[in-house]
mmCIF file of C-alpha atoms in Angstrom:
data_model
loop_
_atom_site.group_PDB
_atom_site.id
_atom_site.type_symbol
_atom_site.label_atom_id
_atom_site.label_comp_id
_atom_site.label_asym_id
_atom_site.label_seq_id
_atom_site.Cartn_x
_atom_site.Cartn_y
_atom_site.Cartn_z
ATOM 1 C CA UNK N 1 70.365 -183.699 87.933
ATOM 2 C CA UNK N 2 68.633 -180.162 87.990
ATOM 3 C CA UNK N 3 64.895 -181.910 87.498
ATOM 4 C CA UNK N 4 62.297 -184.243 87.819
ATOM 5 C CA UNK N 5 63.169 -186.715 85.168
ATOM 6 C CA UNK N 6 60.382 -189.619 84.348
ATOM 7 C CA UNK N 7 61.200 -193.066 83.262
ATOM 8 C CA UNK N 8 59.565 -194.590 80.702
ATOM 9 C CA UNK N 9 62.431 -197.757 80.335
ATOM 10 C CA UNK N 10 63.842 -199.650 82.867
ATOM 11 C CA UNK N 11 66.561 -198.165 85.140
ATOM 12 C CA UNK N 12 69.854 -199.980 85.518
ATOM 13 C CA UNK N 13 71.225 -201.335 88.415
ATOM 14 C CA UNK N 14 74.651 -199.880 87.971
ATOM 15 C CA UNK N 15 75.104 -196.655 86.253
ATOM 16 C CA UNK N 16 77.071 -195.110 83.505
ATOM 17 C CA UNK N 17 79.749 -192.332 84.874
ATOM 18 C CA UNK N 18 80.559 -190.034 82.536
ATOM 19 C CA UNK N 19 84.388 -189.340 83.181
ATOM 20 C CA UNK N 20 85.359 -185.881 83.266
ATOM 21 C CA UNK N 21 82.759 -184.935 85.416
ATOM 22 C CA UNK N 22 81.671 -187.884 87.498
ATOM 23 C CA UNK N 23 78.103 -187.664 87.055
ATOM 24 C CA UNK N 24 76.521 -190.941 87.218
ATOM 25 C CA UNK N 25 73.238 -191.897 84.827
ATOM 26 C CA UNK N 26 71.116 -194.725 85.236
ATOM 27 C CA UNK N 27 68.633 -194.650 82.789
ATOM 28 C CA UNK N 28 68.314 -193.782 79.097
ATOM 29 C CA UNK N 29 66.168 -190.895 80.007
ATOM 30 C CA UNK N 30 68.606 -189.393 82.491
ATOM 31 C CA UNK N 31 71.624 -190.141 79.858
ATOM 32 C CA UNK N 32 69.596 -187.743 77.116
ATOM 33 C CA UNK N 33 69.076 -185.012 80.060
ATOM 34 C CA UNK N 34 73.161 -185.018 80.298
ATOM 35 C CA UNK N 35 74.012 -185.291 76.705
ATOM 36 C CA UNK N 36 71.150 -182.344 75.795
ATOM 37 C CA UNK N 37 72.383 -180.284 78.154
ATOM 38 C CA UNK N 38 76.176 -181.155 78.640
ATOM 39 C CA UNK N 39 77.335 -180.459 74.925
ATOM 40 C CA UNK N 40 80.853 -179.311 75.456
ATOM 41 C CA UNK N 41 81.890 -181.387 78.241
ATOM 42 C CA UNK N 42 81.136 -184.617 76.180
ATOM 43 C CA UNK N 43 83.826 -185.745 73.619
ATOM 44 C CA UNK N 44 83.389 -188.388 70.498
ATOM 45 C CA UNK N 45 85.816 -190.743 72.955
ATOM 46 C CA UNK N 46 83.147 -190.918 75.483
ATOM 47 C CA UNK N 47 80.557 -192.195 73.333
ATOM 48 C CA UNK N 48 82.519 -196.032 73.285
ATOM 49 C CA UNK N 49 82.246 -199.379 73.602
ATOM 50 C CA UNK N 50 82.049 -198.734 77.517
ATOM 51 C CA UNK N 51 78.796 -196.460 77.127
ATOM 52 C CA UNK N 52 77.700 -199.271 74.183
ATOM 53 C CA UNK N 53 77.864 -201.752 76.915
ATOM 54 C CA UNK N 54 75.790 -200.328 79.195
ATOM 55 C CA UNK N 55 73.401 -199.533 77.152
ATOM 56 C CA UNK N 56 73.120 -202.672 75.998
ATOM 57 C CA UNK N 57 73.185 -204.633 79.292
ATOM 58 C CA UNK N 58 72.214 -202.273 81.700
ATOM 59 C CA UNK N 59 69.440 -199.945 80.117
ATOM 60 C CA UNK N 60 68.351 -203.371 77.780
ATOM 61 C CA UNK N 61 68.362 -201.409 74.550
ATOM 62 C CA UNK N 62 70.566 -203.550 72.456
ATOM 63 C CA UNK N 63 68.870 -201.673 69.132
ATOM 64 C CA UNK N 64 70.462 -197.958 70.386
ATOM 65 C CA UNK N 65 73.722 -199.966 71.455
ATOM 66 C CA UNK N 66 74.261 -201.718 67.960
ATOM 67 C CA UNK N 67 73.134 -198.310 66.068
ATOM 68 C CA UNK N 68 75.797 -196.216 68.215
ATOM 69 C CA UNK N 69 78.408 -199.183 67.151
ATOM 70 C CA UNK N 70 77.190 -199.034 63.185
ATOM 71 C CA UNK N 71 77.490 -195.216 63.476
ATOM 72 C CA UNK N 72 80.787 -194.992 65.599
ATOM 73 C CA UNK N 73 82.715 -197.337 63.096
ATOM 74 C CA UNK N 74 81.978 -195.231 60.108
ATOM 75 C CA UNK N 75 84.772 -192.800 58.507
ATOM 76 C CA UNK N 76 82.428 -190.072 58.326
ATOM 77 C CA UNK N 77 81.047 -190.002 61.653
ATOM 78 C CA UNK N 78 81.204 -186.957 63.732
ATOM 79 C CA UNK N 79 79.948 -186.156 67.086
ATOM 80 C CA UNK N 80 76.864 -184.868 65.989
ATOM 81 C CA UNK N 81 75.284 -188.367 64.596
ATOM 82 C CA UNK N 82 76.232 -190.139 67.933
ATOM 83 C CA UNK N 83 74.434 -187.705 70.074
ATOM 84 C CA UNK N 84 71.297 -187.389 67.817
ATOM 85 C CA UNK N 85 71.002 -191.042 68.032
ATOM 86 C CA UNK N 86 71.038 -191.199 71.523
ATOM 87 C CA UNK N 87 68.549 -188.265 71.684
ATOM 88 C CA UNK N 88 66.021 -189.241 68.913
ATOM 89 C CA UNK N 89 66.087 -193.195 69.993
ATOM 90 C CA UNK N 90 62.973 -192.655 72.244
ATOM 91 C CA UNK N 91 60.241 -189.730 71.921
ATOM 92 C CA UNK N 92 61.895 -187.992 75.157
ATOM 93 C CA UNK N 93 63.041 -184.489 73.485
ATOM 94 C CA UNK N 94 60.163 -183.163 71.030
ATOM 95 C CA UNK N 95 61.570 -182.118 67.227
ATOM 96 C CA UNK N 96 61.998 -178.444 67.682
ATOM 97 C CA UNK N 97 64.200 -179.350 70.927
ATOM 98 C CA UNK N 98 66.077 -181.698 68.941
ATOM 99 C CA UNK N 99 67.061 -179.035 66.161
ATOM 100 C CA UNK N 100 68.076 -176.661 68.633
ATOM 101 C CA UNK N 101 70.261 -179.211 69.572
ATOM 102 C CA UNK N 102 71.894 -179.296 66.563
ATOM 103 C CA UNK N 103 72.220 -176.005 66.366
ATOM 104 C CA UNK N 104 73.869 -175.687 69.477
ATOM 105 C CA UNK N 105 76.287 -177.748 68.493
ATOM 106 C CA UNK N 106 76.905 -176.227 64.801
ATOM 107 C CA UNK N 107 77.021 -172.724 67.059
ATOM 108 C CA UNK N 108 79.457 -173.906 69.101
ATOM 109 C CA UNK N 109 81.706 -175.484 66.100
ATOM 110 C CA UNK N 110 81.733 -171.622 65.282
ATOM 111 C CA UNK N 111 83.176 -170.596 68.580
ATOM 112 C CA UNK N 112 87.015 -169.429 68.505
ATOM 113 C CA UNK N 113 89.219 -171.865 70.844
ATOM 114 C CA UNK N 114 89.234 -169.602 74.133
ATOM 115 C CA UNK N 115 85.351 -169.115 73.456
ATOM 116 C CA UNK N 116 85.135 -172.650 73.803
ATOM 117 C CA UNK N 117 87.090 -173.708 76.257
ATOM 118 C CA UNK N 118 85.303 -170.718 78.459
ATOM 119 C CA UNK N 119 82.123 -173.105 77.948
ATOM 120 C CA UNK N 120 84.009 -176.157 78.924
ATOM 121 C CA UNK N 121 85.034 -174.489 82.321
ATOM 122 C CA UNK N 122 81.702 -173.332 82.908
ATOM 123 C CA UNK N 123 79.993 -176.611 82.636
ATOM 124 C CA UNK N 124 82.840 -177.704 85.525
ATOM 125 C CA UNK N 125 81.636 -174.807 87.543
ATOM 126 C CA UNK N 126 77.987 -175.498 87.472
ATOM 127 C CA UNK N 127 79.114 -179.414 88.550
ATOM 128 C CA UNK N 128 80.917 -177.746 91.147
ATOM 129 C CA UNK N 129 84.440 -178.938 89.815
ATOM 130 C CA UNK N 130 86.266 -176.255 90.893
ATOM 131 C CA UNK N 131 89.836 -176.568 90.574
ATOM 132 C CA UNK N 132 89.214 -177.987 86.886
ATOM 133 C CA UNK N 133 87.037 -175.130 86.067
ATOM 134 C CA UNK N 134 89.471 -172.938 87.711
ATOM 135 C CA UNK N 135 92.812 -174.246 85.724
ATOM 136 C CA UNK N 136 90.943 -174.190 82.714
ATOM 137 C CA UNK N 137 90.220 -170.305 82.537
ATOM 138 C CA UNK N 138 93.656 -170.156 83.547
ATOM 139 C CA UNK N 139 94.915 -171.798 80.781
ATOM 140 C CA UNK N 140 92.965 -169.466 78.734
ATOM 141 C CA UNK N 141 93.660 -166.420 80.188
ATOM 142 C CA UNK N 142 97.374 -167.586 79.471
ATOM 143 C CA UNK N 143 97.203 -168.634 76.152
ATOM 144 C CA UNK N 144 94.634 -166.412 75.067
ATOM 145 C CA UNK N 145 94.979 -162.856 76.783
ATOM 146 C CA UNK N 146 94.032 -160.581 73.809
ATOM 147 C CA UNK N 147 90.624 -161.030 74.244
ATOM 148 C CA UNK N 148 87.505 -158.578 73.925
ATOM 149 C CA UNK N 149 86.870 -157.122 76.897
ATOM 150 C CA UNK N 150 83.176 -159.187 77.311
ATOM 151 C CA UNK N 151 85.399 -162.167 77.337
ATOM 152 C CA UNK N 152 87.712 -161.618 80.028
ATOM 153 C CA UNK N 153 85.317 -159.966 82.112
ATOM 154 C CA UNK N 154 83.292 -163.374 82.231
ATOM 155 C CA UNK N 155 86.542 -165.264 82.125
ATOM 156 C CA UNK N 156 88.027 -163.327 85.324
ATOM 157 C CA UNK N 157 84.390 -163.394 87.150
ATOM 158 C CA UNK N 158 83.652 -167.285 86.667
ATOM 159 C CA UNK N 159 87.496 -168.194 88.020
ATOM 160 C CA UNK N 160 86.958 -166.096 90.777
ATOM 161 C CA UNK N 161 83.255 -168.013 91.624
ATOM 162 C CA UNK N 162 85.308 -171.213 91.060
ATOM 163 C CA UNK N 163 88.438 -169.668 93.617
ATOM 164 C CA UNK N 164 85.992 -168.415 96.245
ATOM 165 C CA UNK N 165 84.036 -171.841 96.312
ATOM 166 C CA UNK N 166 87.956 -173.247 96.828
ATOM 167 C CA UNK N 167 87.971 -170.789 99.789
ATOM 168 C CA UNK N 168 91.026 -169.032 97.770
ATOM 169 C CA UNK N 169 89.702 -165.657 98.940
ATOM 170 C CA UNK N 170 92.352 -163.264 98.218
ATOM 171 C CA UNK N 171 92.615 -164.617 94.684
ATOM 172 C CA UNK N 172 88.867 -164.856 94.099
ATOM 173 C CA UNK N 173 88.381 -160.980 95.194
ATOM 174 C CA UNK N 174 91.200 -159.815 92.803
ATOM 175 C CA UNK N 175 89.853 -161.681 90.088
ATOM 176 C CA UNK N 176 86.421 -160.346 91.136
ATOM 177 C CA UNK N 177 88.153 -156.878 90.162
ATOM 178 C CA UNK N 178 89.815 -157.604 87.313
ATOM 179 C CA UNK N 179 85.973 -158.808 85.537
ATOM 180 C CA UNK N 180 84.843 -155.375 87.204
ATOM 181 C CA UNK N 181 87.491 -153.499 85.436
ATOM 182 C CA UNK N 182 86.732 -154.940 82.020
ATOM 183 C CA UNK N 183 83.121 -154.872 81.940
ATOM 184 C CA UNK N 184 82.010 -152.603 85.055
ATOM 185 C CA UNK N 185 79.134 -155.285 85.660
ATOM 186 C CA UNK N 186 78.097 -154.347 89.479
ATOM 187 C CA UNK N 187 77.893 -158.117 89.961
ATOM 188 C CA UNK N 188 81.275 -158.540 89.813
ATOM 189 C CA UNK N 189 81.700 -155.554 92.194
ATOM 190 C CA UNK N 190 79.274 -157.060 94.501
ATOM 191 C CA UNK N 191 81.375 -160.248 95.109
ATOM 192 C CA UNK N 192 84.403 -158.412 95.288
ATOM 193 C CA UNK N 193 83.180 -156.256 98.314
ATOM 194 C CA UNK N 194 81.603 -159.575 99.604
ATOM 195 C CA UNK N 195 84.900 -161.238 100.006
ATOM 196 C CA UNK N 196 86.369 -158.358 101.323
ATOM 197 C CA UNK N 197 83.800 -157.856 103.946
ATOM 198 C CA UNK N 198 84.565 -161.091 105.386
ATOM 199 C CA UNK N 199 88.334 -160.090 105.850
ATOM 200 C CA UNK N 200 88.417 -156.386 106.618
ATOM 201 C CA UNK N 201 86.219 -153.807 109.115
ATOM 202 C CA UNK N 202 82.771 -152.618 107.718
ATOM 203 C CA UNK N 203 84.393 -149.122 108.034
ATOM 204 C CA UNK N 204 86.506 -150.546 105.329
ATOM 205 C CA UNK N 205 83.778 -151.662 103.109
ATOM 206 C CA UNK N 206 81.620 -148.317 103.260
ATOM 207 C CA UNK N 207 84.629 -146.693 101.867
ATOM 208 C CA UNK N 208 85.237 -149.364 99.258
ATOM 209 C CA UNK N 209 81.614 -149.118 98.060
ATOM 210 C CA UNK N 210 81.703 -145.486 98.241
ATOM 211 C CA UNK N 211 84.666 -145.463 95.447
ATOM 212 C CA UNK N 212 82.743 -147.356 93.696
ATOM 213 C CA UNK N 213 79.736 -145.540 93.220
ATOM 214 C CA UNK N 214 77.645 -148.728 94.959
ATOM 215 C CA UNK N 215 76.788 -147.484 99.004
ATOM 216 C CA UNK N 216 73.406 -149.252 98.330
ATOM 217 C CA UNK N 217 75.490 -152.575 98.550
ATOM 218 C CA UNK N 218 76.782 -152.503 101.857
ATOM 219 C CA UNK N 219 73.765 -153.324 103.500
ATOM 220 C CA UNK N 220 72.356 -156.354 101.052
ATOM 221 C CA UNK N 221 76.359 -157.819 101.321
ATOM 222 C CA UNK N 222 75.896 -157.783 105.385
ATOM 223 C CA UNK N 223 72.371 -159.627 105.127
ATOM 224 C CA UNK N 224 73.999 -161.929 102.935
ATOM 225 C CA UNK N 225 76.962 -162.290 105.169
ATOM 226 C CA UNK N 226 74.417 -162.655 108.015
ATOM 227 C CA UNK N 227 72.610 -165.517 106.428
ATOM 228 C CA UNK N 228 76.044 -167.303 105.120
ATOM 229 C CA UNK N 229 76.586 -167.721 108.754
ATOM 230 C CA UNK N 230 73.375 -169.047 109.893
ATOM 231 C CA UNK N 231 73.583 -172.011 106.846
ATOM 232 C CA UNK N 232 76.767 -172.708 108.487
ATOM 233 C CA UNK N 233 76.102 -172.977 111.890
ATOM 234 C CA UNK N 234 73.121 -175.396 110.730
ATOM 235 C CA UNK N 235 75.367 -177.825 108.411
ATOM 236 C CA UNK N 236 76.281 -181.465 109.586
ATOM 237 C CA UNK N 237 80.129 -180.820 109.748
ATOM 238 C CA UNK N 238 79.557 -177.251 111.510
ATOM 239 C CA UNK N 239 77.746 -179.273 114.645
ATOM 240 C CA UNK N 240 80.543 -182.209 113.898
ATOM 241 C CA UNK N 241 83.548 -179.571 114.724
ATOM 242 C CA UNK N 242 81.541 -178.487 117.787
ATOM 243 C CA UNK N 243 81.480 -181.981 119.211
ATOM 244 C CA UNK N 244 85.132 -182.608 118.512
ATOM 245 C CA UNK N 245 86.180 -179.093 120.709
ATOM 246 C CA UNK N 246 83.630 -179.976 123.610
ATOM 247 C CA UNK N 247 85.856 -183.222 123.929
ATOM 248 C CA UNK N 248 88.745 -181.146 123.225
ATOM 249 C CA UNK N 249 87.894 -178.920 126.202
ATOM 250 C CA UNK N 250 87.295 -181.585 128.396
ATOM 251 C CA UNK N 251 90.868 -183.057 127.565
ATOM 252 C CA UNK N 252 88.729 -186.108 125.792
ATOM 253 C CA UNK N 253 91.764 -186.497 123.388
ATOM 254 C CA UNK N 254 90.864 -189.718 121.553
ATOM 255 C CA UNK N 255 87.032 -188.543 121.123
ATOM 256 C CA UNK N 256 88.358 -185.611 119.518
ATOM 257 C CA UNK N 257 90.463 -187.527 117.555
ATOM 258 C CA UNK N 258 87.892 -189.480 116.609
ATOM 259 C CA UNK N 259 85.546 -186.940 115.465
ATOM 260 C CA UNK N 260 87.938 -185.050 113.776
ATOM 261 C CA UNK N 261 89.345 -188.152 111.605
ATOM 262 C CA UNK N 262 85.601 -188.282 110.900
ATOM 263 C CA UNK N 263 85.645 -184.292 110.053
ATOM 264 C CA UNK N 264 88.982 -184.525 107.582
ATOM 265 C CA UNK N 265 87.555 -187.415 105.740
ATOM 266 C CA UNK N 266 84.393 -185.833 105.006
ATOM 267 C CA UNK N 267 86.657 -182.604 103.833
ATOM 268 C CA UNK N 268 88.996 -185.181 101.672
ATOM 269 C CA UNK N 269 85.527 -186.887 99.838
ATOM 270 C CA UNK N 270 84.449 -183.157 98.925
ATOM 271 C CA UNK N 271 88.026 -182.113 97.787
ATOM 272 C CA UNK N 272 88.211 -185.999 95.971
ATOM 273 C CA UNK N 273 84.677 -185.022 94.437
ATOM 274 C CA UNK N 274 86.182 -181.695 92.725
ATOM 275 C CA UNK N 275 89.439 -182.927 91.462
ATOM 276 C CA UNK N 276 87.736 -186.509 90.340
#
């Protein structure tokens, strides 16, 4: 999950999935590392009698379980008191880190509605949920397009991360431009002509960096391209393909099959893994 996490109580044997982004916990120290640092993606429904179960059984804390349930049944409960609980139940997080906690989440109750939902769709993109992140800043972009420029530039340039890693190129590099237009942040400009390098001539690119103002560029994006290729021509389904179209060439038709049925599965668990 990011770190090194050490566990002081017992792990369970089956974990706790959170369900809007699929990350499995299974230990009480691992489910404060996702609550602490997870804020907006976790709702007051989440924190049930499913997660009270667990706890209970699994992670053998029936004292945080039958606190949560006490807490969770009151009128005047709000998110806040669930996830403190969970957080101040064991020594993991030290005092100051638990205020700032709190603080987050009284900052965040101060956020306008396309503010928030920008942090929602970010926390999809950094658990590489791309077509949720990407329908989200959608939605806001729809719903919300009178925003300050800051916004939208972030908006547009975190969609077109979450396109690009969809391998919606064309999309990603005009929404690469759009963030570029609104806040002239050369990383934005940098992806843009990064995409575009993969689809058009390098004579192409030199004169799209030149308009720009950003000829240093060209050279770092070709590196990068450079290196892009090498991770790919080292990855597991890179030397899987290669197998399949050796059989292919040899007219071994039900090896190829085989390999690519082995191939488009492996393609259907990632795609299964984003839209999960």
């Amino acid at each position: 999950m990011g770190r090194v996490i050490l566990c002081e109580t017992i792990p369970a044997k089956t974990s706790y999935i959170f369900p809007n982004t699929k990350i499995e916990v299974f230990s009480y120290e691992e489910l404060c590392f996702y609550v602490y640092n997870n804020i907006a993606l976790i709702s007051e429904e989440h924190i049930g009698v499913t997660m009270f179960h667990w706890i209970e059984n699994e992670l053998k804390l029936p004292e945080l379980a039958q606190k949560l349930r006490e807490i969770k049944q009151k009128d005047t409960t709000d998110l806040t008191d669930l996830l403190t609980t969970i957080l101040t139940f064991r020594e993991y997080y030290t005092i100051p880190e638990i205020k700032e906690f709190i603080l987050q989440i009284e900052r965040m109750k101060g956020l306008t509605p396309p503010q928030y939902r920008k942090l929602q769709a970010d926390g999809f993109l950094r658990y590489r949920k791309y077509l949720k992140a990407a329908a989200i800043y959608d939605e806001i972009l729809e719903q919300y397009p009178d925003q300050n420029d800051k916004l939208l530039g972030a908006i547009y340039h975190n969609r077109a991360v979450a396109l690009a890693n969809n391998f919606e190129l064309k999309d990603a590099a005009e929404s690469y431009l759009k963030a570029y237009g609104y806040t002239k942040n050369k990383g934005s400009i940098y992806e843009y002509l990064l995409i575009m390098a993969t689809m058009k001539e390098r004579s192409d690119i030199e004169v799209l960096a030149k308009h720009y103002g950003v000829e240093e560029m060209v050279e770092p994006i070709y590196n990068a391209i450079q290196d892009a290729e090498a991770d790919v021509t080292g990855s597991p389904i890179y030397h899987s393909m290669e197998k399949a179209m050796f059989h292919y060439e040899k007219n071994n038709l039900t090896d190829f099959n085989k390999r690519m049925d082995i191939v488009i599965e492996r393609l259907k668990t990632d795609f299964r893994a984003q839209t999960g």
